[in-house]
Amino acid sequence: MAAAESILGQIVASTSGRDAGHVYVVVGLVPPNFLLLADGRGRRIANPKKKNVRHVKRVQQDVSQLADKFRSGAKVTDEDLRQALATIGSSDKQ
């Protein structure tokens, strides 16, 4: 994946593990190979999922309002994540 600034706010889907198929938003990085993922419901921003970059695939480049919030350093809430995932019509796997 690209530089750190462009990764934050991207929507990805898990390809491996028991959460395979679940859709998340990238909320952080743990160099060199891990992403921090949250969906605003089961995985909140306060407790993101740590996932290997090889075990996710990009669903959509980013949601512009959400990516702008990450880039500007504004506070991103769980509600923001839920709204972003709803805009792409994600099917929540629970």
N, CA, C and O atoms as CSV, one atom per row, in Angstrom:
chain,resi,resn,atom,element,x,y,z
A,1,MET,N,N,0.838,-1.178,0.000
A,1,MET,CA,C,0.000,0.000,0.000
A,1,MET,C,C,0.882,1.240,0.000
A,1,MET,O,O,2.093,1.149,0.202
A,2,ALA,N,N,0.280,2.383,-0.224
A,2,ALA,CA,C,1.012,3.626,-0.442
A,2,ALA,C,C,1.483,4.257,0.866
A,2,ALA,O,O,1.568,3.598,1.903
A,3,ALA,N,N,1.782,5.543,0.787
A,3,ALA,CA,C,2.279,6.282,1.943
A,3,ALA,C,C,1.232,6.360,3.048
A,3,ALA,O,O,0.038,6.178,2.811
A,4,ALA,N,N,1.706,6.632,4.252
A,4,ALA,CA,C,0.842,6.614,5.436
A,4,ALA,C,C,-0.344,7.570,5.322
A,4,ALA,O,O,-1.449,7.229,5.743
A,5,GLU,N,N,-0.131,8.758,4.760
A,5,GLU,CA,C,-1.212,9.733,4.677
A,5,GLU,C,C,-2.349,9.240,3.797
A,5,GLU,O,O,-3.515,9.528,4.067
A,6,SER,N,N,-2.019,8.505,2.752
A,6,SER,CA,C,-3.065,8.063,1.830
A,6,SER,C,C,-3.751,6.785,2.300
A,6,SER,O,O,-4.813,6.439,1.782
A,7,ILE,N,N,-3.178,6.082,3.257
A,7,ILE,CA,C,-3.788,4.844,3.746
A,7,ILE,C,C,-4.915,5.145,4.727
A,7,ILE,O,O,-5.941,4.465,4.709
A,8,LEU,N,N,-4.745,6.139,5.572
A,8,LEU,CA,C,-5.762,6.453,6.572
A,8,LEU,C,C,-7.065,6.851,5.896
A,8,LEU,O,O,-7.080,7.682,4.987
A,9,GLY,N,N,-8.155,6.248,6.351
A,9,GLY,CA,C,-9.463,6.549,5.789
A,9,GLY,C,C,-9.881,5.622,4.669
A,9,GLY,O,O,-11.018,5.697,4.204
A,10,GLN,N,N,-8.986,4.745,4.221
A,10,GLN,CA,C,-9.350,3.799,3.171
A,10,GLN,C,C,-10.280,2.736,3.723
A,10,GLN,O,O,-10.206,2.375,4.898
A,11,ILE,N,N,-11.145,2.247,2.873
A,11,ILE,CA,C,-12.047,1.166,3.253
A,11,ILE,C,C,-11.478,-0.125,2.700
A,11,ILE,O,O,-11.186,-0.231,1.509
A,12,VAL,N,N,-11.323,-1.115,3.588
A,12,VAL,CA,C,-10.724,-2.396,3.220
A,12,VAL,C,C,-11.608,-3.536,3.704
A,12,VAL,O,O,-12.433,-3.370,4.603
A,13,ALA,N,N,-11.418,-4.697,3.086
A,13,ALA,CA,C,-12.128,-5.905,3.506
A,13,ALA,C,C,-11.102,-6.934,3.939
A,13,ALA,O,O,-10.057,-7.079,3.305
A,14,SER,N,N,-11.392,-7.637,5.000
A,14,SER,CA,C,-10.525,-8.697,5.491
A,14,SER,C,C,-10.622,-9.893,4.552
A,14,SER,O,O,-11.717,-10.281,4.143
A,15,THR,N,N,-9.468,-10.480,4.210
A,15,THR,CA,C,-9.457,-11.644,3.321
A,15,THR,C,C,-9.102,-12.929,4.043
A,15,THR,O,O,-9.272,-14.011,3.482
A,16,SER,N,N,-8.609,-12.841,5.282
A,16,SER,CA,C,-8.226,-14.036,6.035
A,16,SER,C,C,-8.674,-13.921,7.475
A,16,SER,O,O,-8.925,-12.834,7.993
A,17,GLY,N,N,-8.765,-15.077,8.099
A,17,GLY,CA,C,-9.132,-15.121,9.503
A,17,GLY,C,C,-10.620,-15.278,9.689
A,17,GLY,O,O,-11.380,-15.378,8.726
A,18,ARG,N,N,-11.020,-15.296,10.938
A,18,ARG,CA,C,-12.441,-15.515,11.212
A,18,ARG,C,C,-13.296,-14.314,10.844
A,18,ARG,O,O,-14.521,-14.419,10.794
A,19,ASP,N,N,-12.671,-13.181,10.589
A,19,ASP,CA,C,-13.410,-11.996,10.166
A,19,ASP,C,C,-13.369,-11.796,8.652
A,19,ASP,O,O,-13.663,-10.700,8.174
A,20,ALA,N,N,-13.015,-12.819,7.896
A,20,ALA,CA,C,-12.919,-12.706,6.432
A,20,ALA,C,C,-14.226,-12.178,5.861
A,20,ALA,O,O,-15.308,-12.659,6.198
A,21,GLY,N,N,-14.108,-11.182,4.993
A,21,GLY,CA,C,-15.277,-10.576,4.382
A,21,GLY,C,C,-15.796,-9.355,5.113
A,21,GLY,O,O,-16.620,-8.617,4.572
A,22,HIS,N,N,-15.333,-9.127,6.328
A,22,HIS,CA,C,-15.792,-7.975,7.104
A,22,HIS,C,C,-15.136,-6.715,6.559
A,22,HIS,O,O,-13.966,-6.736,6.176
A,23,VAL,N,N,-15.882,-5.621,6.523
A,23,VAL,CA,C,-15.392,-4.357,5.977
A,23,VAL,C,C,-14.999,-3.428,7.125
A,23,VAL,O,O,-15.729,-3.285,8.106
A,24,TYR,N,N,-13.827,-2.798,6.982
A,24,TYR,CA,C,-13.287,-1.898,8.000
A,24,TYR,C,C,-12.790,-0.612,7.353
A,24,TYR,O,O,-12.677,-0.510,6.131
A,25,VAL,N,N,-12.496,0.371,8.208
A,25,VAL,CA,C,-11.812,1.596,7.802
A,25,VAL,C,C,-10.431,1.561,8.441
A,25,VAL,O,O,-10.295,1.197,9.609
A,26,VAL,N,N,-9.403,1.939,7.682
A,26,VAL,CA,C,-8.041,2.000,8.217
A,26,VAL,C,C,-7.936,3.252,9.091
A,26,VAL,O,O,-8.119,4.373,8.615
A,27,VAL,N,N,-7.639,3.043,10.382
A,27,VAL,CA,C,-7.553,4.160,11.323
A,27,VAL,C,C,-6.138,4.376,11.855
A,27,VAL,O,O,-5.898,5.330,12.596
A,28,GLY,N,N,-5.204,3.509,11.489
A,28,GLY,CA,C,-3.837,3.673,11.962
A,28,GLY,C,C,-2.894,2.676,11.328
A,28,GLY,O,O,-3.309,1.766,10.611
A,29,LEU,N,N,-1.608,2.866,11.608
A,29,LEU,CA,C,-0.546,2.021,11.071
A,29,LEU,C,C,0.366,1.557,12.190
A,29,LEU,O,O,0.605,2.282,13.156
A,30,VAL,N,N,0.876,0.334,12.049
A,30,VAL,CA,C,1.927,-0.179,12.922
A,30,VAL,C,C,3.003,-0.689,11.971
A,30,VAL,O,O,2.926,-1.821,11.494
A,31,PRO,N,N,4.015,0.150,11.691
A,31,PRO,CA,C,5.028,-0.247,10.715
A,31,PRO,C,C,5.735,-1.519,11.141
A,31,PRO,O,O,5.856,-1.746,12.345
A,32,PRO,N,N,6.202,-2.349,10.254
A,32,PRO,CA,C,6.167,-2.125,8.815
A,32,PRO,C,C,4.986,-2.786,8.112
A,32,PRO,O,O,4.683,-2.412,6.979
A,33,ASN,N,N,4.299,-3.756,8.734
A,33,ASN,CA,C,3.339,-4.562,7.978
A,33,ASN,C,C,1.928,-4.629,8.536
A,33,ASN,O,O,1.148,-5.472,8.093
A,34,PHE,N,N,1.570,-3.790,9.476
A,34,PHE,CA,C,0.255,-3.928,10.094
A,34,PHE,C,C,-0.574,-2.656,9.975
A,34,PHE,O,O,-0.050,-1.542,9.967
A,35,LEU,N,N,-1.877,-2.857,9.884
A,35,LEU,CA,C,-2.843,-1.765,9.859
A,35,LEU,C,C,-3.728,-1.873,11.092
A,35,LEU,O,O,-3.945,-2.969,11.610
A,36,LEU,N,N,-4.232,-0.754,11.556
A,36,LEU,CA,C,-5.222,-0.736,12.627
A,36,LEU,C,C,-6.566,-0.449,11.983
A,36,LEU,O,O,-6.733,0.556,11.292
A,37,LEU,N,N,-7.535,-1.347,12.217
A,37,LEU,CA,C,-8.823,-1.287,11.537
A,37,LEU,C,C,-9.956,-1.152,12.541
A,37,LEU,O,O,-9.900,-1.716,13.634
A,38,ALA,N,N,-10.986,-0.399,12.164
A,38,ALA,CA,C,-12.177,-0.252,13.006
A,38,ALA,C,C,-13.396,-0.129,12.110
A,38,ALA,O,O,-13.304,0.298,10.960
A,39,ASP,N,N,-14.556,-0.518,12.668
A,39,ASP,CA,C,-15.800,-0.390,11.906
A,39,ASP,C,C,-16.847,0.438,12.645
A,39,ASP,O,O,-17.933,0.671,12.113
A,40,GLY,N,N,-16.541,0.883,13.858
A,40,GLY,CA,C,-17.466,1.710,14.611
A,40,GLY,C,C,-18.506,0.922,15.391
A,40,GLY,O,O,-19.246,1.502,16.185
A,41,ARG,N,N,-18.576,-0.381,15.181
A,41,ARG,CA,C,-19.535,-1.221,15.898
A,41,ARG,C,C,-18.770,-2.231,16.762
A,41,ARG,O,O,-18.509,-1.971,17.937
A,42,GLY,N,N,-18.424,-3.344,16.200
A,42,GLY,CA,C,-17.705,-4.390,16.932
A,42,GLY,C,C,-16.279,-4.002,17.244
A,42,GLY,O,O,-15.742,-4.356,18.293
A,43,ARG,N,N,-15.670,-3.275,16.333
A,43,ARG,CA,C,-14.308,-2.770,16.527
A,43,ARG,C,C,-14.369,-1.259,16.496
A,43,ARG,O,O,-14.547,-0.646,15.444
A,44,ARG,N,N,-14.218,-0.677,17.659
A,44,ARG,CA,C,-14.313,0.772,17.780
A,44,ARG,C,C,-12.931,1.396,17.666
A,44,ARG,O,O,-11.916,0.704,17.738
A,45,ILE,N,N,-12.906,2.691,17.488
A,45,ILE,CA,C,-11.633,3.403,17.350
A,45,ILE,C,C,-10.773,3.228,18.596
A,45,ILE,O,O,-9.547,3.174,18.493
A,46,ALA,N,N,-11.383,3.141,19.755
A,46,ALA,CA,C,-10.636,2.987,21.007
A,46,ALA,C,C,-9.935,1.638,21.096
A,46,ALA,O,O,-8.963,1.499,21.838
A,47,ASN,N,N,-10.411,0.643,20.354
A,47,ASN,CA,C,-9.837,-0.699,20.392
A,47,ASN,C,C,-9.791,-1.288,18.973
A,47,ASN,O,O,-10.524,-2.229,18.668
A,48,PRO,N,N,-8.929,-0.733,18.108
A,48,PRO,CA,C,-8.910,-1.194,16.717
A,48,PRO,C,C,-8.283,-2.578,16.574
A,48,PRO,O,O,-7.521,-3.026,17.430
A,49,LYS,N,N,-8.619,-3.231,15.486
A,49,LYS,CA,C,-8.078,-4.553,15.173
A,49,LYS,C,C,-6.743,-4.373,14.462
A,49,LYS,O,O,-6.633,-3.569,13.536
A,50,LYS,N,N,-5.740,-5.112,14.888
A,50,LYS,CA,C,-4.433,-5.096,14.242
A,50,LYS,C,C,-4.420,-6.216,13.215
A,50,LYS,O,O,-4.618,-7.377,13.572
A,51,LYS,N,N,-4.193,-5.894,11.949
A,51,LYS,CA,C,-4.285,-6.881,10.873
A,51,LYS,C,C,-3.106,-6.689,9.920
A,51,LYS,O,O,-2.733,-5.563,9.592
A,52,ASN,N,N,-2.532,-7.804,9.485
A,52,ASN,CA,C,-1.436,-7.773,8.527
A,52,ASN,C,C,-1.933,-7.199,7.210
A,52,ASN,O,O,-3.031,-7.520,6.757
A,53,VAL,N,N,-1.123,-6.354,6.602
A,53,VAL,CA,C,-1.496,-5.697,5.351
A,53,VAL,C,C,-1.758,-6.717,4.236
A,53,VAL,O,O,-2.522,-6.433,3.314
A,54,ARG,N,N,-1.141,-7.885,4.307
A,54,ARG,CA,C,-1.364,-8.925,3.290
A,54,ARG,C,C,-2.728,-9.580,3.431
A,54,ARG,O,O,-3.179,-10.259,2.509
A,55,HIS,N,N,-3.389,-9.393,4.555
A,55,HIS,CA,C,-4.661,-10.062,4.812
A,55,HIS,C,C,-5.878,-9.165,4.615
A,55,HIS,O,O,-6.973,-9.483,5.079
A,56,VAL,N,N,-5.683,-8.047,3.928
A,56,VAL,CA,C,-6.800,-7.166,3.584
A,56,VAL,C,C,-6.696,-6.780,2.118
A,56,VAL,O,O,-5.617,-6.816,1.526
A,57,LYS,N,N,-7.835,-6.408,1.541
A,57,LYS,CA,C,-7.821,-5.862,0.182
A,57,LYS,C,C,-8.613,-4.566,0.181
A,57,LYS,O,O,-9.574,-4.409,0.935
A,58,ARG,N,N,-8.205,-3.654,-0.662
A,58,ARG,CA,C,-8.842,-2.351,-0.754
A,58,ARG,C,C,-10.206,-2.495,-1.419
A,58,ARG,O,O,-10.319,-3.085,-2.494
A,59,VAL,N,N,-11.234,-1.957,-0.782
A,59,VAL,CA,C,-12.581,-1.980,-1.343
A,59,VAL,C,C,-12.826,-0.690,-2.105
A,59,VAL,O,O,-13.396,-0.705,-3.196
A,60,GLN,N,N,-12.401,0.414,-1.537
A,60,GLN,CA,C,-12.602,1.725,-2.123
A,60,GLN,C,C,-11.409,2.565,-1.714
A,60,GLN,O,O,-10.867,2.383,-0.623
A,61,GLN,N,N,-10.992,3.482,-2.571
A,61,GLN,CA,C,-9.814,4.296,-2.276
A,61,GLN,C,C,-9.943,4.990,-0.918
A,61,GLN,O,O,-9.112,4.788,-0.033
A,62,ASP,N,N,-10.970,5.796,-0.759
A,62,ASP,CA,C,-11.251,6.424,0.532
A,62,ASP,C,C,-12.612,7.100,0.480
A,62,ASP,O,O,-13.208,7.251,-0.587
A,63,VAL,N,N,-13.078,7.491,1.618
A,63,VAL,CA,C,-14.278,8.313,1.714
A,63,VAL,C,C,-13.754,9.708,2.010
A,63,VAL,O,O,-13.166,9.937,3.067
A,64,SER,N,N,-13.957,10.633,1.098
A,64,SER,CA,C,-13.257,11.913,1.140
A,64,SER,C,C,-13.406,12.667,2.457
A,64,SER,O,O,-12.418,13.190,2.974
A,65,GLN,N,N,-14.617,12.738,3.014
A,65,GLN,CA,C,-14.771,13.484,4.263
A,65,GLN,C,C,-13.992,12.813,5.395
A,65,GLN,O,O,-13.370,13.488,6.215
A,66,LEU,N,N,-14.032,11.509,5.433
A,66,LEU,CA,C,-13.336,10.772,6.484
A,66,LEU,C,C,-11.821,10.897,6.317
A,66,LEU,O,O,-11.106,11.130,7.292
A,67,ALA,N,N,-11.337,10.745,5.101
A,67,ALA,CA,C,-9.903,10.873,4.843
A,67,ALA,C,C,-9.417,12.282,5.177
A,67,ALA,O,O,-8.322,12.451,5.713
A,68,ASP,N,N,-10.229,13.291,4.862
A,68,ASP,CA,C,-9.859,14.671,5.186
A,68,ASP,C,C,-9.752,14.874,6.693
A,68,ASP,O,O,-8.865,15.587,7.162
A,69,LYS,N,N,-10.648,14.254,7.451
A,69,LYS,CA,C,-10.583,14.358,8.914
A,69,LYS,C,C,-9.283,13.751,9.438
A,69,LYS,O,O,-8.635,14.330,10.310
A,70,PHE,N,N,-8.900,12.587,8.910
A,70,PHE,CA,C,-7.652,11.958,9.343
A,70,PHE,C,C,-6.462,12.841,8.996
A,70,PHE,O,O,-5.569,13.029,9.822
A,71,ARG,N,N,-6.439,13.384,7.788
A,71,ARG,CA,C,-5.307,14.196,7.333
A,71,ARG,C,C,-5.178,15.491,8.128
A,71,ARG,O,O,-4.067,15.951,8.391
A,72,SER,N,N,-6.319,16.083,8.514
A,72,SER,CA,C,-6.275,17.349,9.241
A,72,SER,C,C,-6.028,17.158,10.735
A,72,SER,O,O,-5.737,18.118,11.450
A,73,GLY,N,N,-6.143,15.924,11.200
A,73,GLY,CA,C,-5.926,15.653,12.614
A,73,GLY,C,C,-7.166,15.861,13.468
A,73,GLY,O,O,-7.087,15.830,14.696
A,74,ALA,N,N,-8.312,16.073,12.828
A,74,ALA,CA,C,-9.566,16.241,13.570
A,74,ALA,C,C,-9.970,14.912,14.202
A,74,ALA,O,O,-9.555,13.843,13.755
A,75,LYS,N,N,-10.780,15.001,15.240
A,75,LYS,CA,C,-11.227,13.787,15.925
A,75,LYS,C,C,-12.210,13.019,15.040
A,75,LYS,O,O,-13.187,13.579,14.544
A,76,VAL,N,N,-11.934,11.734,14.852
A,76,VAL,CA,C,-12.809,10.850,14.087
A,76,VAL,C,C,-13.548,9.973,15.087
A,76,VAL,O,O,-12.927,9.353,15.950
A,77,THR,N,N,-14.869,9.920,14.974
A,77,THR,CA,C,-15.679,9.161,15.924
A,77,THR,C,C,-16.145,7.845,15.311
A,77,THR,O,O,-16.046,7.634,14.103
A,78,ASP,N,N,-16.652,6.972,16.168
A,78,ASP,CA,C,-17.216,5.709,15.696
A,78,ASP,C,C,-18.407,5.961,14.776
A,78,ASP,O,O,-18.625,5.214,13.822
A,79,GLU,N,N,-19.169,6.998,15.055
A,79,GLU,CA,C,-20.307,7.356,14.203
A,79,GLU,C,C,-19.828,7.727,12.797
A,79,GLU,O,O,-20.476,7.375,11.811
A,80,ASP,N,N,-18.697,8.436,12.699
A,80,ASP,CA,C,-18.133,8.774,11.388
A,80,ASP,C,C,-17.814,7.506,10.606
A,80,ASP,O,O,-18.071,7.433,9.404
A,81,LEU,N,N,-17.254,6.511,11.285
A,81,LEU,CA,C,-16.914,5.249,10.625
A,81,LEU,C,C,-18.169,4.527,10.152
A,81,LEU,O,O,-18.214,4.025,9.029
A,82,ARG,N,N,-19.181,4.475,11.003
A,82,ARG,CA,C,-20.431,3.799,10.621
A,82,ARG,C,C,-21.067,4.472,9.415
A,82,ARG,O,O,-21.557,3.794,8.512
A,83,GLN,N,N,-21.062,5.799,9.394
A,83,GLN,CA,C,-21.635,6.525,8.259
A,83,GLN,C,C,-20.841,6.273,6.985
A,83,GLN,O,O,-21.425,6.106,5.914
A,84,ALA,N,N,-19.521,6.244,7.088
A,84,ALA,CA,C,-18.684,6.005,5.913
A,84,ALA,C,C,-18.931,4.612,5.348
A,84,ALA,O,O,-19.018,4.443,4.132
A,85,LEU,N,N,-19.043,3.624,6.212
A,85,LEU,CA,C,-19.290,2.263,5.749
A,85,LEU,C,C,-20.697,2.125,5.187
A,85,LEU,O,O,-20.918,1.338,4.267
A,86,ALA,N,N,-21.641,2.870,5.719
A,86,ALA,CA,C,-23.014,2.820,5.203
A,86,ALA,C,C,-23.093,3.425,3.804
A,86,ALA,O,O,-23.913,2.993,2.992
A,87,THR,N,N,-22.259,4.412,3.513
A,87,THR,CA,C,-22.307,5.056,2.202
A,87,THR,C,C,-21.862,4.130,1.084
A,87,THR,O,O,-22.279,4.302,-0.061
A,88,ILE,N,N,-21.029,3.160,1.393
A,88,ILE,CA,C,-20.606,2.235,0.340
A,88,ILE,C,C,-21.476,0.992,0.308
A,88,ILE,O,O,-21.250,0.082,-0.490
A,89,GLY,N,N,-22.477,0.960,1.184
A,89,GLY,CA,C,-23.403,-0.176,1.182
A,89,GLY,C,C,-22.771,-1.445,1.701
A,89,GLY,O,O,-23.041,-2.536,1.198
A,90,SER,N,N,-21.920,-1.301,2.719
A,90,SER,CA,C,-21.257,-2.485,3.259
A,90,SER,C,C,-22.260,-3.387,3.948
A,90,SER,O,O,-23.217,-2.915,4.562
A,91,SER,N,N,-22.038,-4.673,3.843
A,91,SER,CA,C,-22.869,-5.628,4.569
A,91,SER,C,C,-22.099,-6.029,5.810
A,91,SER,O,O,-21.061,-6.684,5.721
A,92,ASP,N,N,-22.607,-5.636,6.962
A,92,ASP,CA,C,-21.925,-5.943,8.219
A,92,ASP,C,C,-22.068,-7.409,8.547
A,92,ASP,O,O,-23.173,-7.948,8.592
A,93,LYS,N,N,-20.933,-8.048,8.777
A,93,LYS,CA,C,-20.909,-9.456,9.164
A,93,LYS,C,C,-20.810,-9.506,10.675
A,93,LYS,O,O,-19.858,-8.978,11.249
A,94,GLN,N,N,-21.765,-10.123,11.319
A,94,GLN,CA,C,-21.736,-10.160,12.777
A,94,GLN,C,C,-21.902,-11.542,13.289
A,94,GLN,O,O,-21.901,-11.755,14.502
